[in-house]
Amino acid sequence: MAVQQQPEAVTSERATSPVVGQVLAAVRVITGLVFLWAFLDKAFGLGYSTPGSGAWIDGGSPTEGFLGNVAVGPLESTFHSWAGDAWADWLFMLGLLGIGLALVLGVALRLAALGTTVMMALMWIAEWPPAKHLSDGSPSMSSNPLVDYHVIYAAVAVALAVTHAGNTWGLARTWTRLPFVRDHRTLQ
């Protein structure tokens, strides 16, 4: 009589090959560095997208330039009213820093995916890719009315969270063993 094997218990961790884990980890770290660099450049005015005189630590606003120059879309006036507001600056900068650190360290990837999706959705709306023309009638330079880099970043963040990409080259295994994380799955 043959003994029937019991299927292995399903865990919250999916098994992947080492190469897949390494590729996902590399994508995670690279994506995290995109967010961390944006934070650092805006905070310290490193001279790439933010000149030294516009550094947040020197009184510059990380949202004023982008939101103040929104030139199309259904929330154009709303974004203009938010531009430079302290609450918008703080939320944006904390979002960049939190997402960047979470992705680089491989922790709290569910929260990072949610934060990335919200931030990228707002930025997508601000750029409004469906528009062929800006409010002043000039060409919008949109190359795709639906999918742009904002959608890609959000999709990547979600994919990294659901594939447990923090387990390779990250601190996810240690993070998920912490009592407050173990008791609150959304922090994983």
Coordinates of N, CA, C and O in Angstrom, one line a residue:
M1 N 0.8 -1.2 0.0 CA 0.0 0.0 0.0 C 0.9 1.2 0.0 O 1.8 1.4 0.8
A2 N 0.7 2.1 -1.0 CA 1.5 3.3 -1.1 C 1.0 4.4 -0.1 O -0.2 4.6 0.1
V3 N 2.0 5.1 0.5 CA 1.6 6.2 1.4 C 1.5 7.4 0.6 O 2.3 7.8 -0.3
Q4 N 0.3 8.1 0.8 CA 0.1 9.3 0.0 C 0.8 10.4 0.7 O 0.7 10.7 1.9
Q5 N 1.5 11.2 -0.2 CA 2.3 12.3 0.3 C 1.3 13.5 0.5 O 0.5 13.8 -0.3
Q6 N 1.5 14.2 1.6 CA 0.7 15.4 1.9 C 1.4 16.5 1.2 O 2.6 16.7 1.2
P7 N 0.6 17.4 0.6 CA 1.2 18.6 0.0 C 1.8 19.5 1.0 O 1.3 19.5 2.1
E8 N 2.9 20.1 0.6 CA 3.5 21.0 1.6 C 2.6 22.2 1.9 O 1.8 22.6 1.1
A9 N 2.7 22.7 3.1 CA 1.9 23.8 3.5 C 2.3 25.0 2.7 O 3.4 25.3 2.4
V10 N 1.2 25.8 2.3 CA 1.5 27.0 1.6 C 1.9 28.1 2.5 O 1.3 28.3 3.6
T11 N 3.0 28.7 2.2 CA 3.5 29.8 3.1 C 3.3 31.1 2.4 O 2.9 31.2 1.2
S12 N 3.5 32.2 3.1 CA 3.4 33.5 2.5 C 4.6 33.8 1.6 O 4.7 34.8 0.9
E13 N 5.6 32.9 1.6 CA 6.8 33.1 0.8 C 6.8 32.1 -0.4 O 6.6 31.0 -0.2
R14 N 6.9 32.7 -1.6 CA 7.0 31.8 -2.7 C 8.4 31.4 -3.0 O 9.3 32.2 -2.9
A15 N 8.6 30.2 -3.4 CA 9.9 29.7 -3.7 C 10.3 30.2 -5.1 O 9.5 30.0 -6.0
T16 N 11.5 30.7 -5.3 CA 11.9 31.1 -6.6 C 13.4 30.6 -6.7 O 14.0 30.3 -5.7
S17 N 13.8 30.5 -7.9 CA 15.2 30.0 -8.1 C 16.1 31.1 -7.6 O 15.7 32.3 -7.6
P18 N 17.3 30.8 -7.3 CA 18.3 31.8 -6.9 C 18.5 32.9 -7.9 O 18.6 34.1 -7.5
V19 N 18.5 32.6 -9.2 CA 18.7 33.6 -10.2 C 17.6 34.5 -10.2 O 17.7 35.8 -10.3
V20 N 16.3 34.0 -10.2 CA 15.2 34.9 -10.2 C 15.2 35.8 -8.9 O 14.9 37.0 -9.0
G21 N 15.5 35.3 -7.8 CA 15.7 36.1 -6.6 C 16.7 37.2 -6.7 O 16.5 38.3 -6.3
Q22 N 17.8 36.8 -7.4 CA 18.9 37.8 -7.6 C 18.4 38.9 -8.5 O 18.7 40.1 -8.3
V23 N 17.7 38.5 -9.6 CA 17.3 39.5 -10.6 C 16.2 40.5 -9.9 O 16.3 41.7 -10.0
L24 N 15.3 39.9 -9.1 CA 14.3 40.7 -8.4 C 15.0 41.6 -7.4 O 14.6 42.8 -7.3
A25 N 16.0 41.1 -6.7 CA 16.7 41.9 -5.7 C 17.4 43.1 -6.4 O 17.4 44.2 -5.9
A26 N 18.1 42.8 -7.6 CA 18.7 43.9 -8.3 C 17.7 44.9 -8.8 O 18.0 46.1 -8.6
V27 N 16.6 44.5 -9.3 CA 15.5 45.5 -9.7 C 15.1 46.3 -8.5 O 14.9 47.5 -8.6
R28 N 14.9 45.6 -7.4 CA 14.5 46.3 -6.1 C 15.5 47.3 -5.7 O 15.1 48.5 -5.4
V29 N 16.7 47.0 -5.7 CA 17.8 47.9 -5.2 C 17.9 49.1 -6.2 O 17.9 50.3 -5.8
I30 N 17.9 48.8 -7.5 CA 18.0 49.9 -8.5 C 16.8 50.8 -8.4 O 17.0 52.0 -8.5
T31 N 15.6 50.3 -8.3 CA 14.4 51.1 -8.2 C 14.5 51.9 -6.9 O 14.1 53.1 -6.9
G32 N 14.9 51.3 -5.8 CA 15.0 52.1 -4.6 C 16.0 53.2 -4.7 O 15.8 54.3 -4.1
L33 N 17.1 53.0 -5.4 CA 18.1 54.1 -5.6 C 17.5 55.2 -6.4 O 17.9 56.4 -6.2
V34 N 16.6 54.9 -7.3 CA 15.9 56.0 -8.1 C 15.2 56.9 -7.1 O 15.3 58.2 -7.2
F35 N 14.5 56.4 -6.1 CA 13.7 57.2 -5.2 C 14.7 57.8 -4.2 O 14.4 59.0 -3.8
L36 N 15.7 57.1 -3.7 CA 16.6 57.7 -2.8 C 17.4 58.9 -3.4 O 17.6 59.9 -2.8
W37 N 17.8 58.7 -4.7 CA 18.5 59.8 -5.4 C 17.6 61.0 -5.5 O 18.0 62.2 -5.3
A38 N 16.3 60.8 -5.9 CA 15.4 62.0 -6.0 C 15.3 62.7 -4.6 O 15.3 63.9 -4.6
F39 N 15.2 61.9 -3.5 CA 15.2 62.5 -2.2 C 16.4 63.3 -1.9 O 16.3 64.5 -1.5
L40 N 17.6 62.7 -2.2 CA 18.8 63.4 -1.9 C 19.1 64.7 -2.7 O 19.5 65.7 -2.2
D41 N 18.7 64.6 -4.0 CA 18.9 65.7 -4.9 C 18.0 66.9 -4.5 O 18.4 68.0 -4.4
K42 N 16.7 66.6 -4.1 CA 15.8 67.6 -3.7 C 16.2 68.1 -2.3 O 16.0 69.3 -2.1
A43 N 16.6 67.3 -1.4 CA 16.9 67.7 -0.1 C 18.2 68.6 0.0 O 18.2 69.6 0.7
F44 N 19.2 68.2 -0.8 CA 20.5 68.9 -0.7 C 20.9 69.7 -1.9 O 22.0 70.3 -2.0
G45 N 20.0 69.7 -3.0 CA 20.3 70.5 -4.2 C 21.6 70.1 -4.8 O 22.5 70.9 -5.0
L46 N 21.7 68.8 -5.2 CA 22.9 68.3 -5.8 C 23.2 68.7 -7.2 O 24.2 68.4 -7.8
G47 N 22.3 69.5 -7.8 CA 22.6 70.1 -9.1 C 22.1 69.3 -10.3 O 22.5 69.6 -11.4
Y48 N 21.3 68.3 -10.0 CA 20.8 67.5 -11.2 C 19.4 68.1 -11.5 O 19.3 69.0 -12.3
S49 N 18.4 67.6 -10.9 CA 17.1 68.2 -11.2 C 16.8 69.4 -10.2 O 16.0 70.2 -10.5
T50 N 17.6 69.5 -9.2 CA 17.4 70.5 -8.2 C 18.8 71.3 -8.1 O 19.8 70.7 -7.6
P51 N 18.8 72.6 -8.4 CA 20.0 73.4 -8.3 C 20.3 73.6 -6.8 O 19.4 73.5 -5.9
G52 N 21.5 73.9 -6.4 CA 21.9 74.1 -5.0 C 21.1 75.1 -4.3 O 20.7 75.0 -3.2
S53 N 20.7 76.1 -5.0 CA 19.9 77.2 -4.4 C 18.4 76.7 -4.1 O 17.7 77.4 -3.4
G54 N 18.0 75.6 -4.7 CA 16.7 75.1 -4.5 C 16.6 74.0 -3.5 O 15.5 73.4 -3.3
A55 N 17.7 73.7 -2.8 CA 17.7 72.6 -1.8 C 16.7 72.8 -0.7 O 16.4 73.9 -0.2
W56 N 16.0 71.7 -0.4 CA 15.0 71.7 0.7 C 15.6 72.2 2.0 O 14.9 73.0 2.7
I57 N 16.8 71.8 2.3 CA 17.4 72.2 3.6 C 17.7 73.7 3.6 O 17.9 74.2 4.7
D58 N 17.8 74.3 2.5 CA 18.0 75.8 2.4 C 16.7 76.6 2.2 O 16.8 77.7 1.7
G59 N 15.6 75.9 2.4 CA 14.3 76.6 2.2 C 13.6 76.5 0.9 O 12.5 77.0 0.7
G60 N 14.2 75.7 0.0 CA 13.6 75.4 -1.3 C 12.4 74.5 -1.1 O 12.3 73.8 -0.1
S61 N 11.5 74.4 -2.1 CA 10.4 73.6 -2.0 C 10.5 72.5 -3.1 O 10.6 72.7 -4.3
P62 N 10.4 71.2 -2.6 CA 10.5 70.1 -3.6 C 9.3 69.9 -4.5 O 9.4 69.2 -5.5
T63 N 8.2 70.5 -4.1 CA 7.0 70.4 -4.9 C 6.6 71.6 -5.8 O 5.9 71.5 -6.7
E64 N 7.2 72.7 -5.4 CA 6.8 74.0 -6.1 C 7.0 74.0 -7.6 O 6.2 74.3 -8.4
G65 N 8.2 73.5 -8.0 CA 8.5 73.5 -9.4 C 7.6 72.5 -10.2 O 7.0 72.9 -11.2
F66 N 7.5 71.3 -9.8 CA 6.7 70.3 -10.5 C 5.2 70.7 -10.5 O 4.6 70.8 -11.5
L67 N 4.7 70.8 -9.3 CA 3.3 71.1 -9.2 C 2.9 72.4 -9.7 O 1.8 72.6 -10.2
G68 N 3.8 73.4 -9.5 CA 3.5 74.8 -10.0 C 3.5 74.9 -11.5 O 2.9 75.8 -12.1
N69 N 4.1 73.9 -12.2 CA 4.2 73.9 -13.6 C 3.3 72.9 -14.3 O 3.4 72.7 -15.5
V70 N 2.4 72.3 -13.5 CA 1.4 71.4 -14.2 C 0.6 72.2 -15.2 O 0.1 73.3 -14.8
A71 N 0.5 71.7 -16.4 CA 0.0 72.5 -17.5 C -1.2 71.8 -18.2 O -1.6 72.2 -19.3
V72 N -1.7 70.8 -17.6 CA -2.8 70.0 -18.2 C -3.5 69.1 -17.2 O -2.9 68.8 -16.2
G73 N -4.7 68.7 -17.5 CA -5.3 67.7 -16.7 C -6.4 68.2 -15.8 O -6.5 69.4 -15.6
P74 N -7.2 67.3 -15.3 CA -8.4 67.7 -14.6 C -8.1 68.2 -13.2 O -8.9 68.9 -12.6
L75 N -6.8 68.0 -12.7 CA -6.5 68.5 -11.4 C -5.4 69.6 -11.5 O -4.7 69.9 -10.5
E76 N -5.3 70.3 -12.6 CA -4.3 71.3 -12.8 C -4.4 72.4 -11.7 O -3.3 72.7 -11.1
S77 N -5.5 72.9 -11.5 CA -5.6 74.0 -10.5 C -5.4 73.5 -9.1 O -4.8 74.2 -8.2
T78 N -5.8 72.2 -8.8 CA -5.6 71.7 -7.5 C -4.1 71.5 -7.2 O -3.6 71.9 -6.2
F79 N -3.4 71.0 -8.2 CA -1.9 70.8 -8.1 C -1.2 72.2 -7.9 O -0.3 72.3 -7.1
H80 N -1.7 73.2 -8.6 CA -1.1 74.5 -8.5 C -1.3 75.0 -7.0 O -0.4 75.6 -6.5
S81 N -2.5 74.7 -6.5 CA -2.8 75.2 -5.1 C -1.9 74.4 -4.1 O -1.6 75.0 -3.0
W82 N -1.5 73.2 -4.4 CA -0.7 72.4 -3.5 C 0.8 72.8 -3.6 O 1.6 72.5 -2.7
A83 N 1.2 73.3 -4.7 CA 2.6 73.6 -5.0 C 3.3 74.5 -3.9 O 2.8 75.6 -3.6
G84 N 4.3 73.9 -3.3 CA 5.0 74.7 -2.3 C 4.5 74.6 -0.9 O 5.1 75.2 0.1
D85 N 3.3 74.0 -0.7 CA 2.7 73.9 0.7 C 3.6 73.0 1.5 O 4.1 71.9 1.0
A86 N 3.8 73.4 2.7 CA 4.7 72.6 3.6 C 4.2 71.1 3.7 O 5.0 70.2 3.7
W87 N 2.9 70.9 3.8 CA 2.4 69.5 4.0 C 2.7 68.7 2.7 O 3.1 67.5 2.9
A88 N 2.6 69.3 1.6 CA 2.9 68.6 0.3 C 4.4 68.3 0.2 O 4.8 67.2 -0.2
D89 N 5.2 69.3 0.6 CA 6.7 69.1 0.6 C 7.1 67.9 1.5 O 7.8 67.0 1.1
W90 N 6.5 67.9 2.7 CA 6.9 66.9 3.7 C 6.4 65.5 3.3 O 7.1 64.5 3.4
L91 N 5.1 65.4 2.8 CA 4.6 64.1 2.3 C 5.4 63.6 1.2 O 5.8 62.4 1.1
F92 N 5.7 64.5 0.2 CA 6.5 64.0 -0.9 C 7.9 63.6 -0.6 O 8.3 62.5 -1.0
M93 N 8.6 64.3 0.3 CA 9.9 64.0 0.7 C 9.9 62.7 1.5 O 10.8 61.8 1.4
L94 N 9.0 62.6 2.5 CA 8.9 61.4 3.3 C 8.6 60.2 2.4 O 9.1 59.1 2.7
G95 N 7.8 60.4 1.4 CA 7.4 59.3 0.5 C 8.6 58.8 -0.3 O 8.9 57.6 -0.4
L96 N 9.4 59.8 -0.8 CA 10.6 59.4 -1.6 C 11.6 58.7 -0.7 O 12.2 57.6 -1.1
L97 N 11.8 59.2 0.5 CA 12.8 58.6 1.4 C 12.3 57.2 1.9 O 13.0 56.2 1.9
G98 N 11.0 57.1 2.3 CA 10.5 55.9 2.8 C 10.5 54.8 1.7 O 10.9 53.6 2.0
I99 N 10.0 55.1 0.5 CA 10.0 54.2 -0.6 C 11.4 53.7 -0.9 O 11.7 52.5 -1.1
G100 N 12.3 54.7 -1.0 CA 13.7 54.4 -1.4 C 14.4 53.5 -0.4 O 15.0 52.5 -0.7
L101 N 14.2 53.8 0.9 CA 14.8 53.0 2.0 C 14.2 51.6 2.0 O 14.9 50.6 2.1
A102 N 12.9 51.5 1.9 CA 12.2 50.2 2.0 C 12.7 49.3 0.8 O 13.0 48.1 1.0
L103 N 12.8 49.9 -0.4 CA 13.2 49.1 -1.5 C 14.7 48.7 -1.4 O 15.0 47.5 -1.7
V104 N 15.5 49.6 -1.1 CA 16.9 49.3 -1.0 C 17.2 48.2 0.1 O 17.9 47.3 -0.1
L105 N 16.5 48.4 1.3 CA 16.7 47.4 2.4 C 15.9 46.2 2.2 O 16.2 45.2 2.9
G106 N 14.9 46.2 1.4 CA 14.0 45.0 1.2 C 13.0 44.8 2.3 O 12.6 43.6 2.6
V107 N 12.6 45.8 3.0 CA 11.7 45.7 4.1 C 10.4 46.5 3.8 O 10.4 47.4 2.9
A108 N 9.3 46.2 4.4 CA 8.0 46.9 4.3 C 7.7 47.1 2.8 O 7.2 48.1 2.4
L109 N 7.8 46.0 2.0 CA 7.6 46.2 0.6 C 6.1 46.4 0.2 O 5.8 47.0 -0.8
R110 N 5.2 45.9 1.1 CA 3.8 46.1 0.8 C 3.5 47.6 1.0 O 2.8 48.2 0.1
L111 N 4.0 48.2 2.0 CA 3.8 49.6 2.2 C 4.5 50.4 1.1 O 3.9 51.4 0.6
A112 N 5.6 50.0 0.7 CA 6.4 50.7 -0.3 C 5.6 50.6 -1.6 O 5.5 51.6 -2.4
A113 N 5.0 49.4 -1.9 CA 4.2 49.3 -3.1 C 3.0 50.2 -3.1 O 2.7 50.9 -4.1
L114 N 2.3 50.3 -1.9 CA 1.2 51.2 -1.8 C 1.6 52.6 -2.0 O 1.0 53.4 -2.7
G115 N 2.7 53.0 -1.3 CA 3.2 54.4 -1.4 C 3.6 54.8 -2.8 O 3.3 55.8 -3.3
T116 N 4.3 53.8 -3.4 CA 4.7 54.1 -4.8 C 3.5 54.2 -5.7 O 3.5 55.1 -6.6
T117 N 2.6 53.4 -5.6 CA 1.4 53.4 -6.5 C 0.6 54.8 -6.3 O 0.2 55.4 -7.3
V118 N 0.5 55.2 -5.0 CA -0.2 56.5 -4.8 C 0.6 57.6 -5.4 O 0.0 58.5 -6.1
M119 N 1.9 57.7 -5.1 CA 2.7 58.8 -5.6 C 2.8 58.8 -7.1 O 2.6 59.8 -7.7
M120 N 2.9 57.6 -7.7 CA 3.0 57.6 -9.2 C 1.7 57.9 -9.8 O 1.6 58.5 -10.9
A121 N 0.6 57.5 -9.2 CA -0.7 57.9 -9.7 C -0.9 59.4 -9.7 O -1.4 60.0 -10.7
L122 N -0.6 60.0 -8.6 CA -0.7 61.5 -8.6 C 0.2 62.2 -9.6 O -0.2 63.1 -10.2
M123 N 1.4 61.6 -9.7 CA 2.3 62.2 -10.7 C 1.9 62.0 -12.2 O 2.0 62.9 -13.0
W124 N 1.3 60.8 -12.4 CA 0.7 60.5 -13.7 C -0.4 61.5 -14.0 O -0.5 62.1 -15.1
I125 N -1.3 61.7 -13.0 CA -2.4 62.7 -13.2 C -1.9 64.1 -13.4 O -2.4 64.8 -14.3
A126 N -0.8 64.4 -12.7 CA -0.2 65.8 -12.9 C 0.4 66.0 -14.3 O 0.3 67.0 -14.9
E127 N 0.9 64.9 -14.9 CA 1.5 65.0 -16.3 C 0.4 64.7 -17.3 O 0.5 65.1 -18.5
W128 N -0.7 64.1 -16.9 CA -1.8 63.7 -17.8 C -1.5 63.3 -19.2 O -1.7 64.0 -20.2
P129 N -0.9 62.1 -19.3 CA -0.5 61.6 -20.6 C -1.6 61.5 -21.7 O -1.3 61.6 -22.9
P130 N -2.9 61.4 -21.3 CA -3.9 61.3 -22.4 C -4.0 62.6 -23.2 O -4.5 62.5 -24.3
A131 N -3.5 63.7 -22.7 CA -3.7 64.9 -23.4 C -2.7 65.1 -24.5 O -1.5 64.8 -24.3
K132 N -3.1 65.4 -25.7 CA -2.2 65.7 -26.8 C -1.7 67.1 -26.8 O -0.7 67.4 -27.3
H133 N -2.5 68.0 -26.1 CA -2.1 69.4 -26.0 C -2.2 69.9 -24.5 O -3.1 69.4 -23.8
L134 N -1.3 70.8 -24.2 CA -1.4 71.4 -22.9 C -2.5 72.5 -22.8 O -3.1 72.8 -23.8
S135 N -2.8 73.0 -21.7 CA -3.8 74.0 -21.5 C -3.6 75.2 -22.4 O -4.6 75.8 -22.8
D136 N -2.4 75.6 -22.7 CA -2.1 76.7 -23.6 C -2.2 76.4 -25.1 O -1.9 77.2 -25.9
G137 N -2.5 75.1 -25.4 CA -2.6 74.7 -26.8 C -1.3 74.1 -27.4 O -1.4 73.5 -28.5
S138 N -0.2 74.2 -26.7 CA 1.0 73.6 -27.2 C 1.0 72.1 -27.1 O 0.3 71.6 -26.2
P139 N 1.8 71.4 -27.9 CA 1.9 70.0 -27.8 C 2.3 69.5 -26.4 O 3.2 70.1 -25.8
S140 N 1.7 68.4 -26.0 CA 2.0 67.9 -24.6 C 3.3 67.1 -24.6 O 3.9 66.8 -23.6
M141 N 3.7 66.6 -25.8 CA 4.9 65.7 -25.9 C 4.6 64.3 -25.3 O 5.6 63.6 -25.1
S142 N 3.4 64.0 -25.0 CA 3.1 62.7 -24.5 C 3.3 61.7 -25.6 O 2.8 61.9 -26.7
S143 N 3.9 60.6 -25.3 CA 4.2 59.6 -26.3 C 3.3 58.4 -26.2 O 3.2 57.5 -27.0
N144 N 2.5 58.3 -25.0 CA 1.6 57.2 -24.8 C 0.5 57.7 -23.9 O 0.8 58.1 -22.8
P145 N -0.7 57.6 -24.3 CA -1.8 58.1 -23.5 C -2.1 57.3 -22.2 O -2.9 57.8 -21.4
L146 N -1.6 56.2 -22.0 CA -1.9 55.4 -20.9 C -0.7 55.0 -20.0 O -0.7 55.2 -18.8
V147 N 0.3 54.3 -20.6 CA 1.4 53.8 -19.9 C 2.6 54.6 -20.1 O 3.1 54.8 -21.2
D148 N 3.1 55.1 -19.0 CA 4.4 55.8 -19.0 C 5.2 55.3 -17.8 O 4.8 54.4 -17.1
Y149 N 6.3 56.0 -17.5 CA 7.2 55.5 -16.5 C 6.6 55.4 -15.1 O 6.9 54.6 -14.2
H150 N 5.6 56.3 -14.8 CA 4.9 56.3 -13.5 C 4.2 54.9 -13.4 O 4.2 54.4 -12.3
V151 N 3.5 54.5 -14.4 CA 2.8 53.2 -14.3 C 3.8 52.1 -14.2 O 3.5 51.1 -13.4
I152 N 4.9 52.1 -14.8 CA 5.9 51.1 -14.7 C 6.5 51.0 -13.3 O 6.6 49.9 -12.7
Y153 N 6.8 52.2 -12.7 CA 7.4 52.2 -11.4 C 6.3 51.6 -10.4 O 6.7 50.8 -9.5
A154 N 5.1 51.9 -10.5 CA 4.0 51.4 -9.6 C 3.9 49.8 -9.8 O 3.9 49.1 -8.8
A155 N 3.9 49.4 -11.1 CA 3.8 48.0 -11.3 C 5.0 47.2 -10.8 O 4.9 46.1 -10.2
V156 N 6.2 47.8 -11.0 CA 7.4 47.2 -10.4 C 7.4 47.0 -8.9 O 7.7 46.0 -8.3
A157 N 6.9 48.1 -8.2 CA 6.9 48.1 -6.8 C 5.9 47.0 -6.3 O 6.2 46.3 -5.4
V158 N 4.8 46.9 -7.0 CA 3.8 45.8 -6.6 C 4.4 44.4 -6.9 O 4.3 43.5 -6.0
A159 N 5.0 44.3 -8.0 CA 5.6 43.0 -8.3 C 6.7 42.6 -7.3 O 6.8 41.4 -6.9
L160 N 7.5 43.6 -6.9 CA 8.5 43.3 -5.9 C 7.9 42.9 -4.6 O 8.4 42.0 -3.9
A161 N 6.8 43.5 -4.2 CA 6.2 43.1 -2.9 C 5.6 41.7 -3.0 O 5.7 41.0 -2.0
V162 N 4.9 41.4 -4.0 CA 4.2 40.1 -4.1 C 5.1 38.9 -4.3 O 4.8 37.8 -4.1
T163 N 6.3 39.2 -4.8 CA 7.3 38.2 -5.1 C 8.3 38.0 -3.9 O 9.3 37.3 -4.0
H164 N 8.1 38.8 -2.8 CA 9.0 38.8 -1.7 C 10.4 39.0 -2.1 O 11.4 38.4 -1.7
A165 N 10.6 40.1 -2.9 CA 11.9 40.4 -3.4 C 12.9 40.9 -2.4 O 14.1 41.0 -2.6
G166 N 12.4 41.1 -1.2 CA 13.4 41.5 -0.1 C 14.1 40.4 0.6 O 15.0 40.6 1.4
N167 N 13.7 39.1 0.2 CA 14.4 38.0 0.8 C 15.8 37.8 0.3 O 16.6 37.2 1.0
T168 N 16.1 38.2 -0.9 CA 17.4 38.1 -1.4 C 18.1 39.4 -1.4 O 17.5 40.4 -1.8
W169 N 19.3 39.5 -0.8 CA 20.1 40.7 -0.7 C 19.3 41.8 0.1 O 19.5 43.0 -0.2
G170 N 18.4 41.4 1.0 CA 17.6 42.3 1.7 C 17.4 41.9 3.1 O 17.9 40.8 3.5
L171 N 16.8 42.7 3.9 CA 16.5 42.4 5.3 C 15.1 41.8 5.6 O 14.7 41.8 6.8
A172 N 14.4 41.4 4.6 CA 13.0 41.0 4.8 C 12.9 39.8 5.8 O 11.9 39.8 6.6
R173 N 13.7 38.9 5.7 CA 13.6 37.7 6.6 C 13.7 38.2 8.1 O 12.9 37.7 8.9
T174 N 14.6 39.0 8.4 CA 14.8 39.5 9.7 C 13.6 40.4 10.1 O 13.1 40.4 11.2
W175 N 13.2 41.3 9.2 CA 12.2 42.3 9.3 C 10.8 41.5 9.7 O 10.1 41.9 10.6
T176 N 10.5 40.5 8.9 CA 9.2 39.8 9.2 C 9.2 39.0 10.5 O 8.1 38.7 10.9
R177 N 10.4 38.8 11.1 CA 10.4 38.1 12.4 C 10.2 39.1 13.6 O 9.9 38.6 14.7
L178 N 10.2 40.3 13.3 CA 10.0 41.3 14.4 C 8.5 41.2 14.8 O 7.6 41.1 14.0
P179 N 8.3 41.2 16.1 CA 6.9 41.0 16.6 C 5.9 42.0 16.1 O 4.8 41.6 15.7
F180 N 6.2 43.3 16.0 CA 5.2 44.2 15.5 C 5.0 44.1 14.0 O 3.9 44.4 13.5
V181 N 5.9 43.5 13.3 CA 5.7 43.3 11.9 C 5.0 42.0 11.7 O 4.0 41.9 10.9
R182 N 5.3 41.0 12.5 CA 4.6 39.7 12.4 C 3.2 39.8 12.7 O 2.3 39.2 12.2
D183 N 2.8 40.7 13.7 CA 1.5 41.0 14.1 C 0.7 41.8 13.2 O -0.5 41.9 13.3
H184 N 1.4 42.5 12.3 CA 0.7 43.5 11.3 C 1.2 43.2 9.9 O 2.2 43.8 9.5
R185 N 0.6 42.3 9.2 CA 1.1 41.8 7.9 C 1.3 42.9 6.9 O 2.0 42.8 6.0
T186 N 0.5 44.0 7.0 CA 0.7 45.1 6.1 C 2.1 45.7 6.2 O 2.5 46.4 5.2
L187 N 2.8 45.5 7.3 CA 4.2 46.0 7.4 C 5.2 45.1 6.7 O 6.4 45.5 6.7
Q188 N 4.8 44.0 6.2 CA 5.8 43.1 5.6 C 6.2 43.6 4.2 O 5.6 44.3 3.6

